[in-house]
Short mmCIF file of C-alpha atoms in Angstrom, two decimals:
data_model
loop_
_atom_site.label_atom_id
_atom_site.label_comp_id
_atom_site.label_asym_id
_atom_site.label_seq_id
_atom_site.Cartn_x
_atom_site.Cartn_y
_atom_site.Cartn_z
CA MET T 1 143.62 57.11 126.24
CA LEU T 2 140.30 56.47 128.05
CA GLY T 3 141.38 56.15 131.73
CA THR T 4 145.08 55.97 130.78
CA SER T 5 147.56 58.59 131.69
CA ILE T 6 150.06 60.59 128.64
CA ASN T 7 153.91 60.85 129.71
CA PRO T 8 155.48 62.52 127.55
CA ILE T 9 158.14 63.57 128.87
CA LYS T 10 160.15 62.08 132.55
CA THR T 11 161.53 64.85 134.24
CA ALA T 12 165.14 64.27 136.42
CA SER T 13 164.75 61.53 139.06
CA SER T 14 164.53 63.87 142.13
CA SER T 15 161.72 65.33 142.52
CA PRO T 16 161.44 69.43 142.80
CA SER T 17 158.94 71.45 143.90
CA CYS T 18 155.82 72.30 141.41
CA CYS T 19 157.50 76.16 141.09
CA SER T 20 161.22 75.19 141.37
CA SER T 21 162.97 76.60 138.96
CA SER T 22 164.82 73.95 137.70
CA TYR T 23 161.70 72.06 136.54
CA GLU T 24 160.61 75.68 135.01
CA LYS T 25 163.55 76.26 132.77
CA ARG T 26 162.43 72.44 131.60
CA MET T 27 159.05 73.76 131.28
CA GLU T 28 160.09 76.76 129.85
CA THR T 29 159.84 75.53 126.25
CA MET T 30 156.48 75.57 124.02
CA LEU T 31 155.52 71.51 124.41
CA SER T 32 153.56 69.82 122.00
CA LEU T 33 151.51 66.93 122.91
CA THR T 34 148.47 64.18 120.78
CA ALA T 35 146.37 62.90 123.47
CA PHE T 36 144.66 60.05 121.44
CA ASP T 37 140.79 59.06 121.83
CA ASN T 38 139.02 56.00 121.68
CA CYS T 39 138.26 56.99 118.19
CA ASN T 40 141.58 57.86 117.22
CA ASN T 41 140.85 60.95 116.92
CA SER T 42 144.09 63.12 117.50
CA VAL T 43 143.46 66.61 119.79
CA PRO T 44 146.40 68.19 120.01
CA PHE T 45 147.67 70.52 122.81
CA LEU T 46 149.63 73.42 122.93
CA PHE T 47 150.70 75.24 126.17
CA SER T 48 153.73 76.98 128.03
CA ARG T 49 154.70 77.89 131.62
CA SER T 50 153.18 80.50 131.87
CA LYS T 51 150.26 77.80 132.00
CA LEU T 52 152.07 75.46 133.65
CA HIS T 53 152.81 77.78 137.10
CA CYS T 54 152.58 76.64 140.24
CA SER T 55 148.95 74.89 138.67
CA LYS T 56 147.26 71.30 140.70
CA THR T 57 145.12 70.84 137.83
CA LEU T 58 145.16 72.23 134.37
CA VAL T 59 141.76 72.84 132.97
CA THR T 60 141.60 73.75 129.16
CA LYS T 61 139.21 74.82 126.91
CA LEU T 62 138.51 71.68 125.09
CA PRO T 63 134.99 69.83 126.70
CA GLY T 64 136.73 66.36 128.19
CA VAL T 65 140.75 67.55 129.08
CA ARG T 66 142.50 68.47 132.57
CA PHE T 67 145.97 68.66 132.72
CA GLN T 68 147.26 67.95 135.94
CA VAL T 69 151.10 68.71 137.51
CA SER T 70 152.30 67.11 140.32
CA PRO T 71 155.16 67.75 142.26
CA GLY T 72 156.48 64.45 141.50
CA SER T 73 158.80 63.17 138.33
CA LYS T 74 156.51 63.63 135.81
CA PHE T 75 153.81 65.30 134.42
CA ARG T 76 150.62 63.32 133.22
CA VAL T 77 147.39 64.41 131.02
CA PHE T 78 144.19 63.35 131.08
CA CYS T 79 141.78 62.22 127.97
CA GLU T 80 138.14 62.56 129.73
CA SER T 81 135.32 61.81 126.63
CA LYS T 82 132.25 63.15 126.96
CA THR T 83 130.16 62.06 123.43
CA GLN T 84 127.66 64.47 122.65
CA GLU T 85 125.05 63.51 120.32
CA LEU T 86 125.05 65.78 116.84
CA GLN T 87 121.62 66.77 115.81
CA ILE T 88 119.84 66.22 111.94
CA ARG T 89 119.54 69.67 110.24
CA ARG T 90 117.58 69.28 107.29
CA CYS T 91 117.44 72.31 104.98
CA SER T 92 115.81 73.34 102.05
CA PRO T 93 119.52 73.36 99.37
CA LEU T 94 119.16 76.65 98.07
CA LEU T 95 117.45 78.76 100.52
CA GLU T 96 119.37 77.27 103.73
CA LYS T 97 122.64 77.48 101.25
CA VAL T 98 124.82 78.62 103.87
CA SER T 99 123.74 76.32 106.51
CA LEU T 100 124.97 73.23 104.40
CA SER T 101 128.06 75.31 102.81
CA SER T 102 129.22 74.89 106.53
CA ASN T 103 129.51 71.18 106.28
CA ASP T 104 131.39 71.62 102.96
CA ALA T 105 128.60 69.94 101.38
CA VAL T 106 128.57 71.05 97.77
CA VAL T 107 125.17 73.45 96.44
CA SER T 108 124.08 73.83 93.22
CA ASP T 109 121.70 76.99 92.24
CA GLU T 110 119.66 75.08 90.96
CA TRP T 111 116.14 74.27 93.11
CA LYS T 112 115.67 70.84 94.64
CA ALA T 113 112.93 71.50 97.17
CA VAL T 114 109.46 74.49 96.63
CA PRO T 115 110.60 76.72 99.89
CA ASP T 116 113.47 77.12 96.99
CA ILE T 117 112.04 78.98 95.22
CA TRP T 118 111.98 82.37 97.86
CA ARG T 119 116.10 82.37 97.53
CA SER T 120 115.22 82.95 93.62
CA SER T 121 112.97 85.66 94.85
CA ALA T 122 114.56 87.52 96.78
CA GLU T 123 118.00 87.83 95.18
CA LYS T 124 115.39 88.67 92.08
CA TYR T 125 112.87 91.00 93.27
CA GLY T 126 114.32 92.21 96.60
CA ASP T 127 112.15 94.65 96.91
CA ARG T 128 109.18 94.53 95.44
CA VAL T 129 105.97 94.06 97.47
CA ALA T 130 104.72 90.36 97.59
CA VAL T 131 102.47 89.72 99.13
CA VAL T 132 98.89 92.21 100.74
CA ASP T 133 96.93 90.91 103.72
CA PRO T 134 93.91 93.16 104.27
CA TYR T 135 91.80 91.23 106.23
CA HIS T 136 93.73 89.95 109.07
CA ASP T 137 95.05 91.39 112.05
CA PRO T 138 97.24 92.93 111.98
CA PRO T 139 96.73 93.62 108.39
CA SER T 140 100.52 93.02 106.56
CA THR T 141 102.21 94.30 103.75
CA MET T 142 105.68 91.86 102.48
CA THR T 143 108.23 92.57 100.09
CA TYR T 144 110.02 89.49 98.41
CA ILE T 145 112.82 89.88 101.45
CA GLN T 146 110.85 89.95 103.66
CA LEU T 147 108.97 86.98 103.21
CA GLU T 148 111.49 84.98 102.51
CA GLN T 149 113.62 86.20 106.47
CA GLU T 150 110.37 84.93 107.49
CA ILE T 151 109.77 81.76 105.91
CA LEU T 152 113.77 80.79 107.69
CA ASP T 153 112.08 82.16 110.79
CA PHE T 154 109.64 80.18 111.24
CA ALA T 155 111.25 77.11 109.61
CA GLU T 156 113.67 77.72 112.43
CA GLY T 157 111.02 78.64 115.74
CA LEU T 158 109.76 74.76 114.97
CA ARG T 159 113.04 73.37 114.90
CA LEU T 160 113.13 74.26 118.23
CA ILE T 161 109.53 73.58 120.12
CA GLY T 162 110.28 70.19 119.07
CA LEU T 163 109.41 69.46 114.97
CA LYS T 164 112.03 67.27 113.54
CA PRO T 165 112.07 66.83 109.84
CA GLU T 166 109.86 64.29 108.05
CA ASP T 167 107.04 64.72 111.26
CA LYS T 168 103.61 65.24 110.07
CA LEU T 169 102.33 68.90 111.52
CA ALA T 170 98.35 69.86 110.40
CA LEU T 171 98.25 73.12 109.05
CA PHE T 172 94.70 73.49 109.35
CA ALA T 173 94.08 77.13 108.23
CA ASP T 174 92.36 79.63 105.61
CA ASN T 175 94.77 81.08 102.98
CA SER T 176 95.99 84.35 104.25
CA SER T 177 99.82 85.46 104.45
CA ARG T 178 100.81 84.35 107.54
CA TRP T 179 99.13 80.53 106.08
CA LEU T 180 101.77 81.25 102.93
CA VAL T 181 104.96 81.79 106.08
CA ALA T 182 103.42 78.18 107.97
CA ASP T 183 103.77 76.34 104.70
CA GLN T 184 106.54 77.14 103.61
CA GLY T 185 108.37 77.37 107.31
CA ILE T 186 107.38 73.74 107.35
CA MET T 187 108.48 72.25 104.20
CA ALA T 188 112.21 74.13 104.66
CA MET T 189 112.84 72.77 107.34
CA GLY T 190 112.03 68.75 106.19
CA ALA T 191 108.72 68.00 108.02
CA ILE T 192 105.74 67.08 105.48
CA ASN T 193 102.66 69.38 106.56
CA VAL T 194 98.87 68.07 106.24
CA VAL T 195 97.03 70.56 104.94
CA ARG T 196 93.25 71.73 105.70
CA GLY T 197 90.51 74.67 105.89
CA SER T 198 88.47 75.72 108.56
CA ARG T 199 85.21 74.79 107.22
CA SER T 200 85.53 71.19 107.49
CA ALA T 201 83.76 69.38 109.62
CA VAL T 202 85.32 68.67 113.39
CA GLU T 203 85.10 64.57 112.90
CA GLU T 204 86.89 64.66 109.31
CA LEU T 205 89.30 67.35 110.61
CA LEU T 206 90.33 65.12 113.52
CA HIS T 207 90.03 61.62 111.15
CA ILE T 208 93.16 63.88 109.03
CA TYR T 209 95.43 64.94 111.87
CA ASN T 210 94.85 60.60 113.29
CA HIS T 211 95.57 59.64 110.04
CA SER T 212 99.14 61.19 108.98
CA GLU T 213 100.26 60.78 112.00
CA SER T 214 100.52 64.16 112.91
CA VAL T 215 102.36 65.61 115.56
CA GLY T 216 101.04 69.12 116.65
CA LEU T 217 98.46 71.47 115.59
CA VAL T 218 98.98 74.81 113.65
CA VAL T 219 95.11 76.11 113.96
CA ASP T 220 94.41 79.10 112.04
CA ASN T 221 92.47 81.23 115.12
CA PRO T 222 91.12 81.49 118.74
CA GLU T 223 87.27 80.62 117.43
CA PHE T 224 88.15 77.77 115.56
CA PHE T 225 90.45 75.85 117.59
CA ASN T 226 87.96 76.38 120.27
CA ARG T 227 85.21 74.22 118.41
CA LEU T 228 88.35 72.08 118.13
CA ALA T 229 89.55 71.47 121.16
CA GLY T 230 87.30 69.43 123.11
CA THR T 231 87.67 66.63 120.43
CA PHE T 232 90.86 67.53 119.04
CA CYS T 233 91.96 67.07 123.40
CA SER T 234 90.74 64.07 124.47
CA LYS T 235 91.35 61.93 121.17
CA ALA T 236 94.82 62.97 119.57
CA THR T 237 98.03 63.68 120.98
CA MET T 238 99.33 66.78 120.36
CA ARG T 239 103.21 68.15 120.86
CA PHE T 240 102.35 71.48 120.76
CA ILE T 241 99.81 73.81 119.08
CA VAL T 242 100.40 76.84 116.98
CA LEU T 243 98.49 79.71 116.30
CA LEU T 244 98.55 81.52 113.59
CA TRP T 245 95.96 84.65 114.29
CA GLY T 246 94.88 86.04 117.28
CA GLU T 247 95.29 85.46 121.46
CA LYS T 248 96.25 83.14 123.55
CA SER T 249 94.10 84.32 125.85
CA CYS T 250 91.34 83.70 123.77
CA LEU T 251 91.56 79.86 123.82
CA ALA T 252 89.85 77.61 125.28
CA THR T 253 93.26 76.25 127.48
CA GLY T 254 91.38 74.54 130.20
CA GLU T 255 90.99 71.46 127.81
CA THR T 256 95.10 71.21 126.14
CA GLN T 257 96.16 69.04 129.33
CA GLY T 258 99.31 70.69 129.18
CA VAL T 259 99.61 70.48 125.33
CA PRO T 260 102.50 73.73 125.02
CA ILE T 261 100.85 76.57 122.85
CA PHE T 262 103.57 79.49 120.95
CA SER T 263 101.07 82.54 118.99
CA TYR T 264 102.40 83.27 115.23
CA ARG T 265 104.60 86.08 116.89
CA GLU T 266 106.33 83.33 120.09
CA ILE T 267 107.44 81.37 116.94
CA MET T 268 108.70 84.08 114.78
CA GLU T 269 111.08 85.55 117.91
CA LEU T 270 112.30 82.01 119.02
CA GLY T 271 113.36 81.46 115.64
CA ARG T 272 114.93 84.97 115.25
CA GLU T 273 116.64 84.98 117.79
CA SER T 274 117.47 81.07 117.67
CA ARG T 275 119.53 82.15 113.85
CA VAL T 276 120.69 85.26 114.72
CA GLY T 277 122.74 83.26 117.40
CA LEU T 278 123.55 80.85 115.07
CA THR T 279 125.45 82.60 112.75
CA ASP T 280 127.54 84.77 115.10
CA SER T 281 128.23 81.46 116.62
CA HIS T 282 130.79 79.33 114.74
CA ASP T 283 130.71 77.16 118.08
CA ALA T 284 126.91 76.90 117.69
CA ARG T 285 127.07 75.51 114.76
CA GLN T 286 129.45 71.81 115.50
CA GLY T 287 126.11 70.38 117.35
CA TYR T 288 124.38 70.62 114.37
CA ILE T 289 124.60 67.86 111.03
CA TYR T 290 122.76 69.65 108.00
CA GLU T 291 121.64 67.41 105.20
CA ALA T 292 119.42 68.80 102.06
CA ILE T 293 115.92 68.03 101.48
CA GLY T 294 116.66 65.68 98.64
CA SER T 295 113.81 66.37 95.27
CA ASP T 296 111.90 62.99 95.86
CA ASP T 297 110.99 63.73 99.17
CA VAL T 298 107.60 64.33 100.35
CA ALA T 299 106.24 67.61 100.30
CA THR T 300 103.25 67.54 102.04
CA LEU T 301 99.21 65.51 101.82
CA VAL T 302 96.65 66.78 100.09
CA TYR T 303 92.92 65.05 101.05
CA THR T 304 90.96 64.22 98.93
CA SER T 305 86.94 65.92 99.29
CA GLY T 306 85.99 62.55 100.20
CA THR T 307 83.24 62.05 98.18
CA THR T 308 83.55 58.18 98.39
CA ASP T 309 83.85 57.36 102.35
CA ASN T 310 86.43 59.51 104.03
CA PRO T 311 89.69 61.89 102.57
CA LYS T 312 91.73 60.27 100.98
CA GLY T 313 95.45 61.68 102.41
CA VAL T 314 97.56 62.61 98.62
CA MET T 315 101.18 62.65 99.38
CA LEU T 316 103.01 65.48 96.76
CA THR T 317 106.50 65.99 96.66
CA HIS T 318 108.84 68.67 96.09
CA LYS T 319 109.63 67.00 92.22
CA ASN T 320 106.11 67.71 91.45
CA LEU T 321 105.36 70.72 92.92
CA LEU T 322 107.92 71.80 91.26
CA HIS T 323 107.40 70.21 87.87
CA GLN T 324 104.27 73.31 87.83
CA ILE T 325 106.22 75.67 89.12
CA ARG T 326 108.36 76.17 86.16
CA ASN T 327 105.43 75.01 82.98
CA LEU T 328 103.19 76.92 84.37
CA TRP T 329 104.31 79.55 82.35
CA ASP T 330 103.12 78.93 79.63
CA VAL T 331 99.55 79.01 80.35
CA VAL T 332 100.08 82.09 82.60
CA PRO T 333 102.87 84.00 81.66
CA ALA T 334 103.22 86.24 84.24
CA GLU T 335 105.85 89.41 84.61
CA ALA T 336 107.26 90.99 87.42
CA GLY T 337 104.82 93.86 89.20
CA ASP T 338 101.29 91.32 87.42
CA ARG T 339 98.15 92.02 90.36
CA PHE T 340 96.89 89.03 91.01
CA LEU T 341 93.65 87.92 93.60
CA SER T 342 93.59 85.30 95.76
CA MET T 343 90.06 83.68 97.16
CA LEU T 344 91.07 79.92 96.97
CA PRO T 345 91.59 78.29 99.89
CA SER T 346 95.14 78.01 99.59
CA TRP T 347 95.87 74.14 100.77
CA HIS T 348 93.81 73.61 97.62
CA ALA T 349 96.67 72.17 95.64
CA TYR T 350 95.47 74.51 92.77
CA GLU T 351 95.73 77.64 94.28
CA ARG T 352 99.57 76.11 95.78
CA ALA T 353 100.26 75.13 92.92
CA CYS T 354 99.35 79.12 91.32
CA GLU T 355 100.99 80.57 94.31
CA TYR T 356 103.58 79.08 94.18
CA PHE T 357 104.35 79.60 90.42
CA ILE T 358 104.27 83.20 90.17
CA PHE T 359 106.06 84.28 93.22
CA THR T 360 108.95 83.45 90.78
CA HIS T 361 107.77 86.16 88.61
CA GLY T 362 107.77 89.23 90.98
CA ILE T 363 104.13 89.20 91.13
CA GLU T 364 101.74 90.75 93.22
CA GLN T 365 99.26 88.77 95.19
CA GLU T 366 96.11 90.32 97.18
CA TYR T 367 95.04 88.36 99.37
CA THR T 368 90.91 88.72 99.42
CA THR T 369 87.28 87.21 100.18
CA VAL T 370 84.14 85.81 98.98
CA ARG T 371 82.54 88.88 100.89
CA ASN T 372 84.74 91.57 99.79
CA LEU T 373 85.42 89.98 96.12
CA LYS T 374 83.55 92.85 94.35
CA ASP T 375 85.01 95.49 96.41
CA ASP T 376 88.79 94.15 95.47
CA LEU T 377 87.94 93.48 91.97
CA ARG T 378 87.23 96.70 91.18
CA HIS T 379 89.79 98.03 93.64
CA TYR T 380 93.34 96.45 93.00
CA GLN T 381 92.33 96.04 89.13
CA PRO T 382 93.73 92.39 89.47
CA HIS T 383 95.60 91.35 85.67
CA TYR T 384 94.94 87.76 86.95
CA LEU T 385 92.06 85.92 89.48
CA ILE T 386 93.34 81.96 89.75
CA SER T 387 89.96 79.91 90.69
CA VAL T 388 87.33 78.28 90.53
CA PRO T 389 84.17 78.30 87.71
CA LEU T 390 81.35 79.43 90.21
CA VAL T 391 83.30 82.33 90.81
CA TYR T 392 83.21 83.36 87.64
CA GLU T 393 78.83 82.31 87.25
CA THR T 394 78.87 85.17 90.61
CA LEU T 395 80.40 87.51 88.57
CA TYR T 396 78.24 86.76 85.46
CA SER T 397 75.04 86.81 87.80
CA GLY T 398 76.33 89.93 88.84
CA ILE T 399 76.68 91.69 85.69
CA GLN T 400 72.84 90.20 84.20
CA LYS T 401 71.15 91.62 87.99
CA GLN T 402 72.59 95.26 87.12
CA ILE T 403 71.92 95.53 83.77
CA TYR T 404 68.02 93.50 83.81
CA THR T 405 67.64 96.89 86.73
CA SER T 406 68.55 99.40 84.94
CA SER T 407 66.10 101.34 82.88
CA THR T 408 64.11 100.10 80.09
CA ALA T 409 66.36 101.27 77.32
CA ARG T 410 69.96 100.26 78.30
CA LYS T 411 68.35 96.96 79.19
CA PHE T 412 67.71 96.69 75.91
CA ILE T 413 70.46 98.64 74.54
CA ALA T 414 73.08 96.11 76.67
CA LEU T 415 71.40 93.11 75.71
CA THR T 416 70.87 93.76 72.03
CA PHE T 417 74.74 94.42 71.89
CA ILE T 418 75.70 91.21 73.89
CA ARG T 419 73.76 89.19 71.68
CA VAL T 420 75.41 91.00 69.00
CA SER T 421 78.43 89.98 69.95
CA LEU T 422 78.05 86.76 70.96
CA ALA T 423 77.35 86.57 66.93
CA TYR T 424 80.29 87.89 65.75
CA MET T 425 82.83 85.90 67.94
CA ASP T 426 81.54 82.76 66.92
CA LEU T 427 81.14 83.92 63.36
CA LYS T 428 85.21 85.15 63.32
CA ARG T 429 86.24 81.23 65.07
CA ILE T 430 84.76 80.23 61.52
CA TYR T 431 86.68 82.18 59.44
CA GLU T 432 90.04 81.65 61.11
CA GLY T 433 89.41 78.22 61.69
CA LEU T 434 89.39 77.67 65.48
CA CYS T 435 85.61 76.23 65.72
CA LEU T 436 85.16 73.02 67.35
CA THR T 437 82.95 70.73 65.85
CA ARG T 438 82.01 67.13 66.87
CA ASP T 439 81.06 65.71 63.44
CA GLN T 440 84.53 64.28 62.89
CA LYS T 441 83.80 63.16 58.48
CA GLN T 442 85.52 66.41 56.79
CA PRO T 443 83.23 69.23 55.44
CA SER T 444 84.40 69.35 51.31
CA TYR T 445 86.67 71.79 50.50
CA VAL T 446 83.98 73.82 48.14
CA VAL T 447 81.59 73.90 51.47
CA SER T 448 85.00 74.27 53.79
CA MET T 449 85.00 78.07 51.54
CA LEU T 450 81.37 78.70 50.98
CA GLU T 451 81.06 78.79 54.81
CA TRP T 452 84.53 80.94 55.06
CA LEU T 453 83.44 83.03 52.61
CA TRP T 454 79.34 83.41 54.35
CA ALA T 455 81.17 84.22 58.16
CA ARG T 456 83.38 86.60 56.95
CA ILE T 457 81.01 88.95 55.60
CA ILE T 458 78.66 88.34 58.10
CA ALA T 459 81.42 89.18 60.79
CA ALA T 460 82.29 92.03 58.79
CA ILE T 461 78.84 93.52 59.54
CA LEU T 462 78.46 93.03 63.40
CA TRP T 463 82.15 94.41 63.87
CA PRO T 464 81.15 97.99 64.17
CA LEU T 465 78.36 97.56 66.52
CA HIS T 466 80.46 94.81 68.06
CA VAL T 467 83.52 97.77 68.61
CA LEU T 468 80.62 100.25 69.37
CA ALA T 469 79.52 97.77 72.37
CA LYS T 470 82.80 97.45 73.68
CA LYS T 471 82.80 101.88 74.49
CA LEU T 472 79.48 102.04 75.48
CA VAL T 473 78.96 99.33 77.53
CA TYR T 474 81.95 96.55 78.07
CA GLU T 475 83.94 98.97 79.42
CA LYS T 476 82.18 99.86 82.28
CA ILE T 477 81.71 96.33 83.22
CA HIS T 478 85.33 95.99 83.11
CA SER T 479 86.46 98.69 85.73
CA ALA T 480 84.42 96.72 87.92
CA ILE T 481 85.46 93.13 87.49
CA GLY T 482 89.38 94.54 86.38
CA ILE T 483 90.61 91.47 85.42
CA SER T 484 92.47 92.60 82.23
CA LYS T 485 95.54 89.73 81.43
CA ALA T 486 92.44 86.81 81.82
CA GLY T 487 90.58 84.67 84.33
CA ILE T 488 91.74 81.19 84.97
CA SER T 489 89.38 78.73 85.20
CA GLY T 490 89.64 75.15 86.83
CA GLY T 491 88.24 72.31 89.31
CA GLY T 492 85.27 71.77 87.78
CA SER T 493 83.16 72.34 84.34
CA LEU T 494 83.16 76.25 83.21
CA PRO T 495 80.04 76.72 81.91
CA MET T 496 79.92 77.01 78.21
CA HIS T 497 76.88 80.06 78.18
CA ILE T 498 79.33 81.87 81.20
CA ASP T 499 82.63 81.10 78.24
CA LYS T 500 80.92 82.75 75.68
CA PHE T 501 80.26 85.79 77.61
CA PHE T 502 83.34 86.51 78.49
CA GLU T 503 85.03 85.80 75.19
CA ALA T 504 81.99 88.10 73.42
CA ILE T 505 83.06 91.77 76.47
CA GLY T 506 86.17 90.97 75.53
CA VAL T 507 87.78 89.07 79.24
CA LYS T 508 89.65 86.05 79.01
CA LEU T 509 88.91 83.16 80.83
CA GLN T 510 91.03 80.31 80.03
CA ASN T 511 90.27 76.85 81.65
CA GLY T 512 91.98 73.95 82.71
CA TYR T 513 92.01 70.72 83.80
CA GLY T 514 93.71 68.67 86.52
CA LEU T 515 93.88 66.32 90.32
CA THR T 516 95.24 66.48 93.17
CA GLU T 517 96.95 63.77 92.57
CA SER T 518 99.00 65.11 89.84
CA SER T 519 99.73 68.43 91.16
CA PRO T 520 97.63 69.34 90.52
CA VAL T 521 97.40 70.98 86.57
CA ILE T 522 97.71 68.59 83.90
CA ALA T 523 95.74 70.33 80.86
CA ALA T 524 94.41 74.07 80.10
CA ARG T 525 93.92 76.17 77.15
CA ARG T 526 96.92 78.41 76.21
CA PRO T 527 96.47 82.58 76.01
CA ASN T 528 97.61 82.80 72.12
CA CYS T 529 95.58 79.36 71.53
CA ASN T 530 92.56 80.34 73.63
CA ILE T 531 89.60 77.78 71.97
#
């Protein structure tokens, strides 16, 4: 009882000294008392004669509790209340299952938040390579286990520098392995990332930052930050700044006005040390209440292009993104070990959903750039390329340029073969019943049979030339552009002549449609029905 002494034992009426034999005999037997604080919580106290020997005041290992033994006839225990405020930590349920389980929370093995996928992937694919990032300094390659640990360390580092659950954190950077770690680290500790790339105008980025009520900034590199510094430091409130790539010494720190700046490496070291401490010390975990992130919690804010005035922030929940992760296999039947080439901005909803999905199937993702795309296609020979129509138009233009700059004979042969293959594929669609038409009137049975028979006969005549074209021309094109399984096109309209050309040379393109608001894929052509 606060402010009240507890008198559990009355001694003899005489007043023996603390070290007298009569007093020692009375205390020699182990005593057990229970004191009650103002919250009616019982606290057991165990002590023996050895602890009481000639003591005036005993200090226990329990905070706020002290024993006092006076030479008089009474033994007193004083309880002083020192309330410690517990810090709430939000965790991705499966990713940090151990932490939640320590609070006696029941955690299922079902994905409830996007970062949960990393626990499953690390268990299934462990030492398989997950990401290859050759164009940043330093170049990096990470396995699935390493990627999971980096995400956990980054999330813990953000907690230590003051990011709280449901805070918004601006992530303004281009695609890279560290972008992925930052994105998932922010989500894993229950915060909401606000994403955009480095090519956006400074005023647009400032609008997004302030409109989203972000509390801090994760930025790509020193050059990009220096472009933002003057405007942001005068017109935005930042709790901290995190630099993904490069050295802090290259930053224009004179304009940051005392805002703490952390490098990616510093965040990782803070997080790693803290996680080791929490693992090794049960007492350290007692200062926290662990809560699970829910599927309906907002995971990210993605700002639209702003074609009608300022960009609009789209709130996507973990459930929105998990729906894509669970269902995109019908469009892209990826297998463990497949290689994907990533070039689109990672913050784009289309690229993000596809990346999250493919990492659940044990693929290897290589990051590339517009400048290095041609060489990387040849070098990595990816099974899949997920991109926008402009990329396929660029590949088409490159192939056409190579054909037209060849000798007259080679140009004639290549163009002739391509025309034959285009005609063959059109006829093939007719006799397979896969030809789309705008005519809503169904032709008669006789007309349909004649059309089918005509298409079948002409296709049979063209087929040997089409096979010869594969051997003489198309194999060289395939080796140059890779893409052995499929190219997935979205984010815009795929021109018909591009679609038909790649079909003719044997490169499968699957066109899809979606919206940022639907996170984003709504519809897409299937591999077995790619019409």
